[in-house]
């Protein structure tokens, strides 16, 4: 968020949209170490334009950072960058994998995303990483609680946007009961437990 605010403050110093577009284009093309920042920035521009239902009220024309044609070109550049990370293996390890997949789905071809996910979950390590990317946290506090309670959830419906849960459930259960489960990191163990508890109805799937 801090990076986005800095970018916005700097880009607003240029009152010419062509200059802004050239800066964004150059930055996206040269970026090698960051993907989420790029995707997030283009997503902010989508929100300004009210695209993909990201905003109910688009910004007034005179407040738009870019015009619609320029934004479409940036979406393609960002999509190309995502596909590059997908091909060289970096995307599957990205901690913001899920949000990147959603943006890729908006800008790219569903067939490419399906291919990436299918390849990623071929091995157990990839399947675990994929499931862990859906883990989300919320807090709740009752009248008698001194501190908020942490609730971990995984949306089955969201996973179903990408894969058939019934096809991976046997593999997830096998991993859970394997001797290697205890050697997984805490977050990965939590993700597997949360998914199975949600499938079994122990955790309500509210999404």
PDB file of C-alpha atoms in Angstrom:
ATOM      1  CA  UNK A   1       0.000   0.000   0.000  1.00  0.00           C
ATOM      2  CA  UNK A   2       2.876   2.372   0.784  1.00  0.00           C
ATOM      3  CA  UNK A   3       4.406   1.661  -2.627  1.00  0.00           C
ATOM      4  CA  UNK A   4       1.077   2.314  -4.349  1.00  0.00           C
ATOM      5  CA  UNK A   5       0.686   5.631  -2.566  1.00  0.00           C
ATOM      6  CA  UNK A   6       4.206   6.714  -3.512  1.00  0.00           C
ATOM      7  CA  UNK A   7       3.608   5.710  -7.131  1.00  0.00           C
ATOM      8  CA  UNK A   8       0.347   7.653  -7.198  1.00  0.00           C
ATOM      9  CA  UNK A   9       1.964  10.779  -5.754  1.00  0.00           C
ATOM     10  CA  UNK A  10       4.758  10.659  -8.299  1.00  0.00           C
ATOM     11  CA  UNK A  11       2.619   9.819 -11.326  1.00  0.00           C
ATOM     12  CA  UNK A  12       0.248  12.691 -10.555  1.00  0.00           C
ATOM     13  CA  UNK A  13       3.134  15.118 -11.075  1.00  0.00           C
ATOM     14  CA  UNK A  14       2.759  14.418 -14.785  1.00  0.00           C
ATOM     15  CA  UNK A  15      -0.361  16.017 -16.212  1.00  0.00           C
ATOM     16  CA  UNK A  16       0.054  14.247 -19.564  1.00  0.00           C
ATOM     17  CA  UNK A  17      -1.431  10.764 -19.837  1.00  0.00           C
ATOM     18  CA  UNK A  18       1.018   9.781 -22.554  1.00  0.00           C
ATOM     19  CA  UNK A  19       3.914  10.489 -20.199  1.00  0.00           C
ATOM     20  CA  UNK A  20       2.243   8.492 -17.446  1.00  0.00           C
ATOM     21  CA  UNK A  21       1.659   5.573 -19.784  1.00  0.00           C
ATOM     22  CA  UNK A  22       5.294   5.571 -20.935  1.00  0.00           C
ATOM     23  CA  UNK A  23       6.478   5.529 -17.317  1.00  0.00           C
ATOM     24  CA  UNK A  24       4.201   2.626 -16.416  1.00  0.00           C
ATOM     25  CA  UNK A  25       5.148   0.737 -19.580  1.00  0.00           C
ATOM     26  CA  UNK A  26       8.859   1.184 -18.911  1.00  0.00           C
ATOM     27  CA  UNK A  27       8.503   0.166 -15.254  1.00  0.00           C
ATOM     28  CA  UNK A  28       6.553  -2.997 -16.050  1.00  0.00           C
ATOM     29  CA  UNK A  29       8.951  -3.967 -18.816  1.00  0.00           C
ATOM     30  CA  UNK A  30      12.044  -3.526 -16.649  1.00  0.00           C
ATOM     31  CA  UNK A  31      10.713  -5.091 -13.439  1.00  0.00           C
ATOM     32  CA  UNK A  32      12.387  -8.418 -12.669  1.00  0.00           C
ATOM     33  CA  UNK A  33      12.064  -8.888  -8.905  1.00  0.00           C
ATOM     34  CA  UNK A  34       8.447  -7.929  -8.288  1.00  0.00           C
ATOM     35  CA  UNK A  35       5.182  -9.168  -9.751  1.00  0.00           C
ATOM     36  CA  UNK A  36       2.487  -8.343  -7.211  1.00  0.00           C
ATOM     37  CA  UNK A  37       3.339  -4.632  -7.221  1.00  0.00           C
ATOM     38  CA  UNK A  38       2.833  -4.525 -10.986  1.00  0.00           C
ATOM     39  CA  UNK A  39      -0.403  -6.476 -10.882  1.00  0.00           C
ATOM     40  CA  UNK A  40      -1.701  -4.419  -7.978  1.00  0.00           C
ATOM     41  CA  UNK A  41      -0.929  -1.107  -9.700  1.00  0.00           C
ATOM     42  CA  UNK A  42      -2.733  -2.101 -12.894  1.00  0.00           C
ATOM     43  CA  UNK A  43      -5.612  -3.324 -10.737  1.00  0.00           C
ATOM     44  CA  UNK A  44      -5.862   0.134  -9.176  1.00  0.00           C
ATOM     45  CA  UNK A  45      -6.167   1.618 -12.656  1.00  0.00           C
ATOM     46  CA  UNK A  46      -8.917  -0.916 -13.446  1.00  0.00           C
ATOM     47  CA  UNK A  47     -10.706   0.232 -10.320  1.00  0.00           C
ATOM     48  CA  UNK A  48     -10.471   3.857 -11.430  1.00  0.00           C
ATOM     49  CA  UNK A  49     -12.187   2.910 -14.682  1.00  0.00           C
ATOM     50  CA  UNK A  50     -14.797   0.765 -12.928  1.00  0.00           C
ATOM     51  CA  UNK A  51     -13.744  -2.353 -14.859  1.00  0.00           C
ATOM     52  CA  UNK A  52     -14.603  -5.945 -13.872  1.00  0.00           C
ATOM     53  CA  UNK A  53     -16.960  -4.714 -11.161  1.00  0.00           C
ATOM     54  CA  UNK A  54     -14.026  -3.539  -9.033  1.00  0.00           C
ATOM     55  CA  UNK A  55     -15.736  -0.231  -8.371  1.00  0.00           C
ATOM     56  CA  UNK A  56     -19.398   0.746  -8.479  1.00  0.00           C
ATOM     57  CA  UNK A  57     -18.540   4.347  -9.293  1.00  0.00           C
ATOM     58  CA  UNK A  58     -15.741   4.929 -11.842  1.00  0.00           C
ATOM     59  CA  UNK A  59     -13.641   8.046 -11.360  1.00  0.00           C
ATOM     60  CA  UNK A  60     -14.622  11.113 -13.401  1.00  0.00           C
ATOM     61  CA  UNK A  61     -12.922  11.327 -16.791  1.00  0.00           C
ATOM     62  CA  UNK A  62     -10.698  14.227 -15.751  1.00  0.00           C
ATOM     63  CA  UNK A  63      -9.411  12.243 -12.735  1.00  0.00           C
ATOM     64  CA  UNK A  64      -8.398   9.100 -14.648  1.00  0.00           C
ATOM     65  CA  UNK A  65      -4.663   8.445 -14.653  1.00  0.00           C
ATOM     66  CA  UNK A  66      -4.804   6.739 -18.068  1.00  0.00           C
ATOM     67  CA  UNK A  67      -7.263   6.457 -20.912  1.00  0.00           C
ATOM     68  CA  UNK A  68      -8.988   3.164 -21.693  1.00  0.00           C
ATOM     69  CA  UNK A  69      -6.674   2.203 -24.585  1.00  0.00           C
ATOM     70  CA  UNK A  70      -3.572   2.794 -22.470  1.00  0.00           C
ATOM     71  CA  UNK A  71      -4.997   0.746 -19.616  1.00  0.00           C
ATOM     72  CA  UNK A  72      -5.786  -2.150 -21.934  1.00  0.00           C
ATOM     73  CA  UNK A  73      -2.165  -2.147 -23.122  1.00  0.00           C
ATOM     74  CA  UNK A  74      -0.898  -2.170 -19.534  1.00  0.00           C
ATOM     75  CA  UNK A  75      -3.177  -5.110 -18.754  1.00  0.00           C
ATOM     76  CA  UNK A  76      -1.582  -7.050 -21.608  1.00  0.00           C
ATOM     77  CA  UNK A  77       1.905  -6.160 -20.366  1.00  0.00           C
ATOM     78  CA  UNK A  78       1.032  -7.244 -16.832  1.00  0.00           C
ATOM     79  CA  UNK A  79      -0.513 -10.441 -18.190  1.00  0.00           C
ATOM     80  CA  UNK A  80       2.664 -11.181 -20.160  1.00  0.00           C
ATOM     81  CA  UNK A  81       4.692 -10.671 -16.990  1.00  0.00           C
ATOM     82  CA  UNK A  82       2.475 -13.113 -15.079  1.00  0.00           C
ATOM     83  CA  UNK A  83       2.834 -15.694 -17.834  1.00  0.00           C
ATOM     84  CA  UNK A  84       6.613 -15.254 -17.742  1.00  0.00           C
ATOM     85  CA  UNK A  85       6.667 -15.983 -14.018  1.00  0.00           C
ATOM     86  CA  UNK A  86       4.374 -18.957 -14.577  1.00  0.00           C
ATOM     87  CA  UNK A  87       6.723 -20.456 -17.161  1.00  0.00           C
ATOM     88  CA  UNK A  88       9.926 -20.098 -15.127  1.00  0.00           C
ATOM     89  CA  UNK A  89       8.373 -21.485 -11.932  1.00  0.00           C
ATOM     90  CA  UNK A  90       8.422 -18.355  -9.779  1.00  0.00           C
ATOM     91  CA  UNK A  91       4.661 -17.861  -9.760  1.00  0.00           C
ATOM     92  CA  UNK A  92       3.875 -21.123  -7.994  1.00  0.00           C
ATOM     93  CA  UNK A  93       5.960 -19.993  -4.995  1.00  0.00           C
ATOM     94  CA  UNK A  94       4.573 -16.459  -4.844  1.00  0.00           C
ATOM     95  CA  UNK A  95       2.974 -15.619  -1.488  1.00  0.00           C
ATOM     96  CA  UNK A  96       0.282 -13.593  -3.282  1.00  0.00           C
ATOM     97  CA  UNK A  97      -0.510 -16.385  -5.738  1.00  0.00           C
ATOM     98  CA  UNK A  98      -4.293 -16.299  -5.332  1.00  0.00           C
ATOM     99  CA  UNK A  99      -4.761 -12.574  -5.940  1.00  0.00           C
ATOM    100  CA  UNK A 100      -2.436 -12.774  -8.951  1.00  0.00           C
ATOM    101  CA  UNK A 101      -4.452 -15.674 -10.371  1.00  0.00           C
ATOM    102  CA  UNK A 102      -7.649 -13.631 -10.118  1.00  0.00           C
ATOM    103  CA  UNK A 103      -6.093 -10.743 -12.038  1.00  0.00           C
ATOM    104  CA  UNK A 104      -4.635 -13.144 -14.583  1.00  0.00           C
ATOM    105  CA  UNK A 105      -8.142 -14.540 -15.022  1.00  0.00           C
ATOM    106  CA  UNK A 106      -9.442 -11.037 -15.808  1.00  0.00           C
ATOM    107  CA  UNK A 107      -6.713 -10.157 -18.285  1.00  0.00           C
ATOM    108  CA  UNK A 108      -5.630 -13.449 -19.806  1.00  0.00           C
ATOM    109  CA  UNK A 109      -6.929 -16.655 -21.295  1.00  0.00           C
ATOM    110  CA  UNK A 110      -8.590 -19.146 -18.975  1.00  0.00           C
ATOM    111  CA  UNK A 111      -6.915 -22.011 -20.821  1.00  0.00           C
ATOM    112  CA  UNK A 112      -3.460 -20.707 -19.839  1.00  0.00           C
ATOM    113  CA  UNK A 113      -4.492 -20.438 -16.199  1.00  0.00           C
ATOM    114  CA  UNK A 114      -5.970 -23.944 -16.223  1.00  0.00           C
ATOM    115  CA  UNK A 115      -2.744 -25.250 -17.738  1.00  0.00           C
ATOM    116  CA  UNK A 116      -0.645 -23.540 -15.063  1.00  0.00           C
ATOM    117  CA  UNK A 117      -2.787 -24.833 -12.189  1.00  0.00           C
ATOM    118  CA  UNK A 118      -2.862 -28.350 -13.656  1.00  0.00           C
ATOM    119  CA  UNK A 119       0.931 -28.408 -13.932  1.00  0.00           C
ATOM    120  CA  UNK A 120       1.378 -26.922 -10.468  1.00  0.00           C
ATOM    121  CA  UNK A 121      -0.725 -29.514  -8.640  1.00  0.00           C
ATOM    122  CA  UNK A 122       0.825 -32.476 -10.445  1.00  0.00           C
ATOM    123  CA  UNK A 123       3.195 -33.059  -7.525  1.00  0.00           C
ATOM    124  CA  UNK A 124       2.265 -32.934  -3.846  1.00  0.00           C
ATOM    125  CA  UNK A 125       4.496 -29.953  -3.060  1.00  0.00           C
ATOM    126  CA  UNK A 126       2.731 -27.893  -5.700  1.00  0.00           C
ATOM    127  CA  UNK A 127      -0.697 -29.048  -4.538  1.00  0.00           C
ATOM    128  CA  UNK A 128       0.084 -28.047  -0.953  1.00  0.00           C
ATOM    129  CA  UNK A 129       1.369 -24.638  -2.047  1.00  0.00           C
ATOM    130  CA  UNK A 130      -1.752 -24.139  -4.123  1.00  0.00           C
ATOM    131  CA  UNK A 131      -4.095 -24.997  -1.239  1.00  0.00           C
ATOM    132  CA  UNK A 132      -2.105 -22.846   1.198  1.00  0.00           C
ATOM    133  CA  UNK A 133      -2.617 -19.805  -1.042  1.00  0.00           C
ATOM    134  CA  UNK A 134      -6.371 -19.955  -0.273  1.00  0.00           C
ATOM    135  CA  UNK A 135      -5.922 -19.797   3.507  1.00  0.00           C
ATOM    136  CA  UNK A 136      -7.405 -16.615   4.988  1.00  0.00           C
ATOM    137  CA  UNK A 137      -7.669 -15.242   8.509  1.00  0.00           C
ATOM    138  CA  UNK A 138     -10.390 -13.295  10.278  1.00  0.00           C
ATOM    139  CA  UNK A 139     -11.003 -12.353  13.901  1.00  0.00           C
ATOM    140  CA  UNK A 140     -14.159 -12.374  15.981  1.00  0.00           C
ATOM    141  CA  UNK A 141     -14.859 -11.328  19.544  1.00  0.00           C
ATOM    142  CA  UNK A 142     -17.788 -12.185  21.770  1.00  0.00           C
ATOM    143  CA  UNK A 143     -19.020 -10.284  24.791  1.00  0.00           C
ATOM    144  CA  UNK A 144     -17.156 -12.605  27.171  1.00  0.00           C
ATOM    145  CA  UNK A 145     -13.928 -12.641  25.154  1.00  0.00           C
ATOM    146  CA  UNK A 146     -11.001 -10.589  26.431  1.00  0.00           C
ATOM    147  CA  UNK A 147      -9.229 -10.830  23.102  1.00  0.00           C
ATOM    148  CA  UNK A 148     -10.382 -11.548  19.569  1.00  0.00           C
ATOM    149  CA  UNK A 149     -10.465 -15.126  18.341  1.00  0.00           C
ATOM    150  CA  UNK A 150      -8.587 -15.964  15.172  1.00  0.00           C
ATOM    151  CA  UNK A 151     -10.591 -17.900  12.585  1.00  0.00           C
ATOM    152  CA  UNK A 152      -8.896 -19.631   9.657  1.00  0.00           C
ATOM    153  CA  UNK A 153     -10.907 -20.433   6.564  1.00  0.00           C
ATOM    154  CA  UNK A 154     -10.598 -21.768   3.040  1.00  0.00           C
ATOM    155  CA  UNK A 155     -13.356 -21.112   0.530  1.00  0.00           C
ATOM    156  CA  UNK A 156     -14.320 -24.294  -1.293  1.00  0.00           C
ATOM    157  CA  UNK A 157     -16.209 -22.256  -3.865  1.00  0.00           C
ATOM    158  CA  UNK A 158     -13.113 -20.193  -4.633  1.00  0.00           C
ATOM    159  CA  UNK A 159     -10.987 -23.308  -5.079  1.00  0.00           C
ATOM    160  CA  UNK A 160     -13.654 -24.708  -7.388  1.00  0.00           C
ATOM    161  CA  UNK A 161     -13.048 -21.722  -9.671  1.00  0.00           C
ATOM    162  CA  UNK A 162      -9.760 -23.393 -10.557  1.00  0.00           C
ATOM    163  CA  UNK A 163      -9.944 -27.121  -9.792  1.00  0.00           C
ATOM    164  CA  UNK A 164     -12.395 -29.881  -8.893  1.00  0.00           C
ATOM    165  CA  UNK A 165     -12.065 -30.462  -5.144  1.00  0.00           C
ATOM    166  CA  UNK A 166     -13.349 -34.023  -5.439  1.00  0.00           C
ATOM    167  CA  UNK A 167     -10.340 -34.876  -7.602  1.00  0.00           C
ATOM    168  CA  UNK A 168      -7.764 -33.581  -5.126  1.00  0.00           C
ATOM    169  CA  UNK A 169      -9.491 -34.551  -1.863  1.00  0.00           C
ATOM    170  CA  UNK A 170      -8.077 -38.118  -1.773  1.00  0.00           C
ATOM    171  CA  UNK A 171      -4.559 -36.772  -2.284  1.00  0.00           C
ATOM    172  CA  UNK A 172      -4.995 -34.164   0.447  1.00  0.00           C
ATOM    173  CA  UNK A 173      -6.225 -36.808   2.912  1.00  0.00           C
ATOM    174  CA  UNK A 174      -3.307 -39.060   2.019  1.00  0.00           C
ATOM    175  CA  UNK A 175      -0.889 -36.199   2.686  1.00  0.00           C
ATOM    176  CA  UNK A 176      -2.625 -35.461   6.011  1.00  0.00           C
ATOM    177  CA  UNK A 177      -2.196 -39.043   7.235  1.00  0.00           C
ATOM    178  CA  UNK A 178       1.337 -39.445   5.861  1.00  0.00           C
ATOM    179  CA  UNK A 179       4.483 -39.417   7.995  1.00  0.00           C
ATOM    180  CA  UNK A 180       5.684 -36.392   6.061  1.00  0.00           C
ATOM    181  CA  UNK A 181       2.794 -34.204   7.254  1.00  0.00           C
ATOM    182  CA  UNK A 182       4.532 -33.340  10.536  1.00  0.00           C
ATOM    183  CA  UNK A 183       7.547 -32.061   8.593  1.00  0.00           C
ATOM    184  CA  UNK A 184       5.515 -29.491   6.697  1.00  0.00           C
ATOM    185  CA  UNK A 185       5.588 -25.860   7.781  1.00  0.00           C
ATOM    186  CA  UNK A 186       2.934 -24.601  10.185  1.00  0.00           C
ATOM    187  CA  UNK A 187       1.014 -22.680   7.521  1.00  0.00           C
ATOM    188  CA  UNK A 188       0.906 -25.664   5.167  1.00  0.00           C
ATOM    189  CA  UNK A 189      -0.305 -27.965   7.946  1.00  0.00           C
ATOM    190  CA  UNK A 190      -2.952 -25.417   8.911  1.00  0.00           C
ATOM    191  CA  UNK A 191      -4.108 -25.085   5.293  1.00  0.00           C
ATOM    192  CA  UNK A 192      -4.542 -28.838   4.896  1.00  0.00           C
ATOM    193  CA  UNK A 193      -6.383 -29.184   8.210  1.00  0.00           C
ATOM    194  CA  UNK A 194      -8.621 -26.207   7.421  1.00  0.00           C
ATOM    195  CA  UNK A 195      -9.489 -27.554   3.974  1.00  0.00           C
ATOM    196  CA  UNK A 196     -10.394 -31.011   5.289  1.00  0.00           C
ATOM    197  CA  UNK A 197     -12.387 -29.579   8.206  1.00  0.00           C
ATOM    198  CA  UNK A 198     -14.327 -27.421   5.741  1.00  0.00           C
ATOM    199  CA  UNK A 199     -15.011 -30.377   3.444  1.00  0.00           C
ATOM    200  CA  UNK A 200     -16.129 -32.438   6.454  1.00  0.00           C
ATOM    201  CA  UNK A 201     -18.426 -29.652   7.682  1.00  0.00           C
ATOM    202  CA  UNK A 202     -16.466 -28.885  10.854  1.00  0.00           C
ATOM    203  CA  UNK A 203     -15.851 -25.373   9.565  1.00  0.00           C
ATOM    204  CA  UNK A 204     -18.664 -23.503   7.836  1.00  0.00           C
ATOM    205  CA  UNK A 205     -17.914 -22.488   4.262  1.00  0.00           C
ATOM    206  CA  UNK A 206     -19.326 -18.966   4.378  1.00  0.00           C
ATOM    207  CA  UNK A 207     -18.016 -17.724   1.030  1.00  0.00           C
TER     208      UNK A 207
END
